[in-house]
């Protein structure tokens, strides 16, 4: 099973700041990696697919990069609605999720 | 409206059974692979299993943690997927989400989830 490790567990930032989230895979997943956003009491929402492609209606401030084992989700300037938990997920070998990174208001 | 709506959650004793439903609308359900993902309170997401479309022989596969206890099925005439859960354990307590694997091969549509609590 491919294990995805996300860091940091919690990121404390202010609105307008840049957020950088990391996801590391235990073995290569090529570019078969997605990022999801989940707000309290809501289902996850697909943000990024295949490492760097924004899903439909996702604002341009969200961007993804990486390949192989190291991936990054960047939020260029945090809006109030961006404070949430973010998960990475790979589909290279079956399906696994990372443990999540909580982006909280500082 | 394109949506998934789960139902059937509730309180069940350890060793008991429960069947969840996922009603789909607004898209071609019969052509879609459907998955179940769960989330224990305050925890991350855990993939449970999936059922493929008729074109792929309704093939199912499950996470090791539920293999042999959970069964996923579907009724395309009712646009509904099911998760039959048997021999439930306290560690199965979670919100269970139904989700669609979209053409991008990622989860592009999710239900709001249904809570399953396994407790005596």
XYZ file of C-alpha atoms in Angstrom:
226
model
C 0.000 0.000 0.000
C 1.271 3.444 -0.881
C 1.397 5.667 2.183
C 0.930 9.406 1.770
C 2.416 11.612 4.466
C 1.210 15.191 4.669
C 3.018 18.005 6.418
C 2.645 20.020 8.420
C -0.322 18.656 10.328
C -1.455 22.187 11.059
C -0.590 25.454 9.340
C -1.450 28.690 11.141
C -1.615 31.627 8.774
C -3.401 34.933 8.293
C -5.664 35.882 5.393
C -3.604 37.120 2.474
C -0.630 34.934 3.327
C 0.753 32.159 1.145
C 0.125 28.551 2.172
C 2.413 25.714 1.154
C 1.267 22.158 1.895
C 3.332 19.053 1.315
C 2.416 15.476 0.444
C 5.056 12.770 0.244
C 4.422 9.283 -1.139
C 6.159 6.145 0.106
C 6.848 5.208 -3.523
C 6.403 6.908 -6.845
C 2.846 7.711 -7.886
C 3.957 9.441 -11.085
C 1.524 12.377 -11.408
C -1.520 10.449 -10.231
C -2.207 12.647 -7.261
C -5.147 14.835 -6.286
C -5.853 17.404 -3.601
C -9.167 17.847 -1.831
C -10.484 20.534 0.476
C -12.831 19.696 3.329
C -14.647 22.190 5.513
C -16.312 21.239 8.826
C -19.497 19.263 8.323
C -18.994 19.069 4.567
C -17.835 16.456 2.116
C -14.438 16.847 0.466
C -14.173 18.847 -2.757
C -11.749 18.085 -5.571
C -9.285 20.937 -6.072
C -6.376 19.571 -8.087
C -6.021 16.427 -10.180
C -3.030 14.766 -11.799
C -0.782 16.828 -9.527
C -1.144 20.189 -11.221
C -4.520 20.579 -12.933
C -7.245 22.656 -11.319
C -10.670 21.081 -11.207
C -13.736 22.858 -12.513
C -14.491 26.212 -10.855
C -11.406 26.115 -8.626
C -9.861 29.595 -8.243
C -6.468 30.294 -9.761
C -4.940 30.974 -6.307
C -4.816 27.180 -5.861
C -1.961 25.453 -7.629
C -0.349 22.051 -7.446
C 3.082 20.822 -8.382
C 5.326 17.792 -8.127
C 5.711 14.294 -9.454
C 7.046 10.968 -8.290
C 7.040 11.123 -4.510
C 6.938 14.814 -3.590
C 3.972 17.090 -4.156
C 2.961 20.571 -3.098
C -0.332 22.409 -2.904
C 0.064 26.176 -2.853
C -2.575 28.740 -2.025
C -1.095 32.003 -3.201
C -3.117 34.353 -1.002
C -5.446 32.897 1.606
C -9.064 33.954 1.496
C -11.293 33.507 4.577
C -13.062 30.574 2.906
C -9.778 28.707 2.385
C -9.331 27.816 6.040
C -10.090 24.115 5.988
C -8.460 20.685 5.963
C -6.654 19.552 2.824
C -6.063 15.946 1.794
C -3.928 14.440 -0.924
C -4.953 11.198 -2.614
C -3.133 8.900 -5.024
C -4.561 6.583 -7.646
C -1.344 5.047 -8.927
C -1.810 1.863 -6.922
C -5.299 1.353 -5.566
C -6.453 4.433 -3.663
C -5.072 6.000 -0.530
C -5.401 9.348 1.182
C -2.946 11.346 3.213
C -3.662 12.232 6.819
C -4.555 15.832 6.060
C -3.247 19.321 6.775
C -5.409 21.764 8.658
C -5.025 25.375 7.574
C -6.203 27.506 10.463
C -6.475 31.202 11.086
C -3.557 32.613 13.034
C -29.361 18.661 -9.980
C -26.281 16.476 -9.930
C -26.103 14.908 -6.486
C -25.565 11.886 -4.294
C -27.641 11.337 -1.156
C -26.697 8.734 1.417
C -29.103 7.210 3.900
C -29.390 4.322 6.298
C -26.912 5.292 8.973
C -27.614 4.892 12.646
C -26.669 3.199 15.883
C -25.891 -0.499 15.802
C -24.370 -2.881 18.316
C -21.014 -4.561 17.749
C -21.512 -7.640 15.614
C -24.608 -6.179 14.011
C -25.438 -5.262 10.437
C -26.474 -2.149 8.587
C -27.159 -1.327 4.949
C -26.423 2.106 3.549
C -27.932 3.501 0.376
C -26.627 6.126 -2.021
C -29.213 7.659 -4.339
C -27.823 9.366 -7.430
C -29.443 11.930 -9.661
C -28.569 14.299 -12.479
C -25.918 12.180 -14.214
C -25.387 8.834 -15.877
C -25.252 6.627 -12.798
C -25.165 3.397 -14.765
C -21.950 4.439 -16.481
C -20.182 5.510 -13.314
C -17.880 3.673 -10.918
C -19.095 4.276 -7.381
C -16.985 4.252 -4.245
C -17.503 4.454 -0.511
C -15.133 6.451 1.699
C -15.411 6.794 5.453
C -14.177 9.245 8.044
C -14.038 8.660 11.774
C -14.678 11.697 13.918
C -11.728 14.063 13.795
C -9.787 11.688 11.566
C -8.788 11.480 7.936
C -10.409 9.840 4.945
C -10.320 6.085 4.466
C -11.284 4.420 1.203
C -13.690 1.523 1.830
C -14.370 0.004 -1.560
C -15.909 0.400 -4.983
C -18.185 -1.105 -7.579
C -17.622 -0.624 -11.260
C -20.247 -0.146 -13.936
C -22.037 -2.879 -15.867
C -19.583 -2.372 -18.718
C -16.884 -3.504 -16.271
C -18.911 -6.418 -14.933
C -19.892 -4.669 -11.687
C -16.464 -5.591 -10.331
C -15.953 -4.881 -6.648
C -12.882 -4.410 -4.509
C -12.525 -3.592 -0.815
C -10.055 -2.224 1.677
C -8.362 -4.895 3.770
C -10.020 -3.505 6.897
C -13.510 -4.369 5.632
C -12.821 -7.294 3.284
C -15.174 -10.169 4.019
C -17.516 -8.043 6.123
C -18.716 -5.324 3.735
C -20.415 -5.770 0.366
C -21.060 -3.095 -2.231
C -23.845 -3.515 -4.750
C -25.885 -1.351 -7.084
C -29.262 -1.187 -8.768
C -28.926 0.853 -11.944
C -32.702 0.837 -12.450
C -32.987 2.777 -9.189
C -29.808 4.839 -9.631
C -28.721 3.595 -6.234
C -25.589 2.079 -4.747
C -25.513 0.141 -1.508
C -23.050 -0.719 1.232
C -23.995 -3.797 3.246
C -22.011 -3.869 6.481
C -21.926 -7.036 8.570
C -20.018 -8.056 11.705
C -19.631 -4.417 12.595
C -16.890 -3.347 14.987
C -16.560 -0.239 17.117
C -13.776 0.910 14.817
C -16.245 1.041 11.920
C -17.854 4.074 13.551
C -17.577 6.881 11.015
C -19.343 9.095 8.542
C -19.723 7.114 5.345
C -19.563 8.995 2.050
C -20.669 7.787 -1.322
C -18.584 9.240 -4.109
C -18.335 9.075 -7.874
C -15.134 8.381 -9.712
C -15.334 10.911 -12.524
C -13.852 10.796 -16.014
C -10.684 12.326 -14.587
C -10.360 9.181 -12.426
C -10.713 11.143 -9.218
C -13.628 11.717 -6.861
C -15.512 14.609 -8.410
C -18.908 14.216 -6.704
C -19.598 13.395 -3.071
C -22.674 12.913 -0.962
C -23.089 14.641 2.384
C -22.437 11.423 4.256
C -24.332 9.298 6.747
C -23.175 8.574 10.286
C -22.733 5.007 11.452
C -22.160 4.470 15.160
C -21.183 1.035 16.419
C -21.615 0.884 20.165
C -23.172 -1.211 22.878
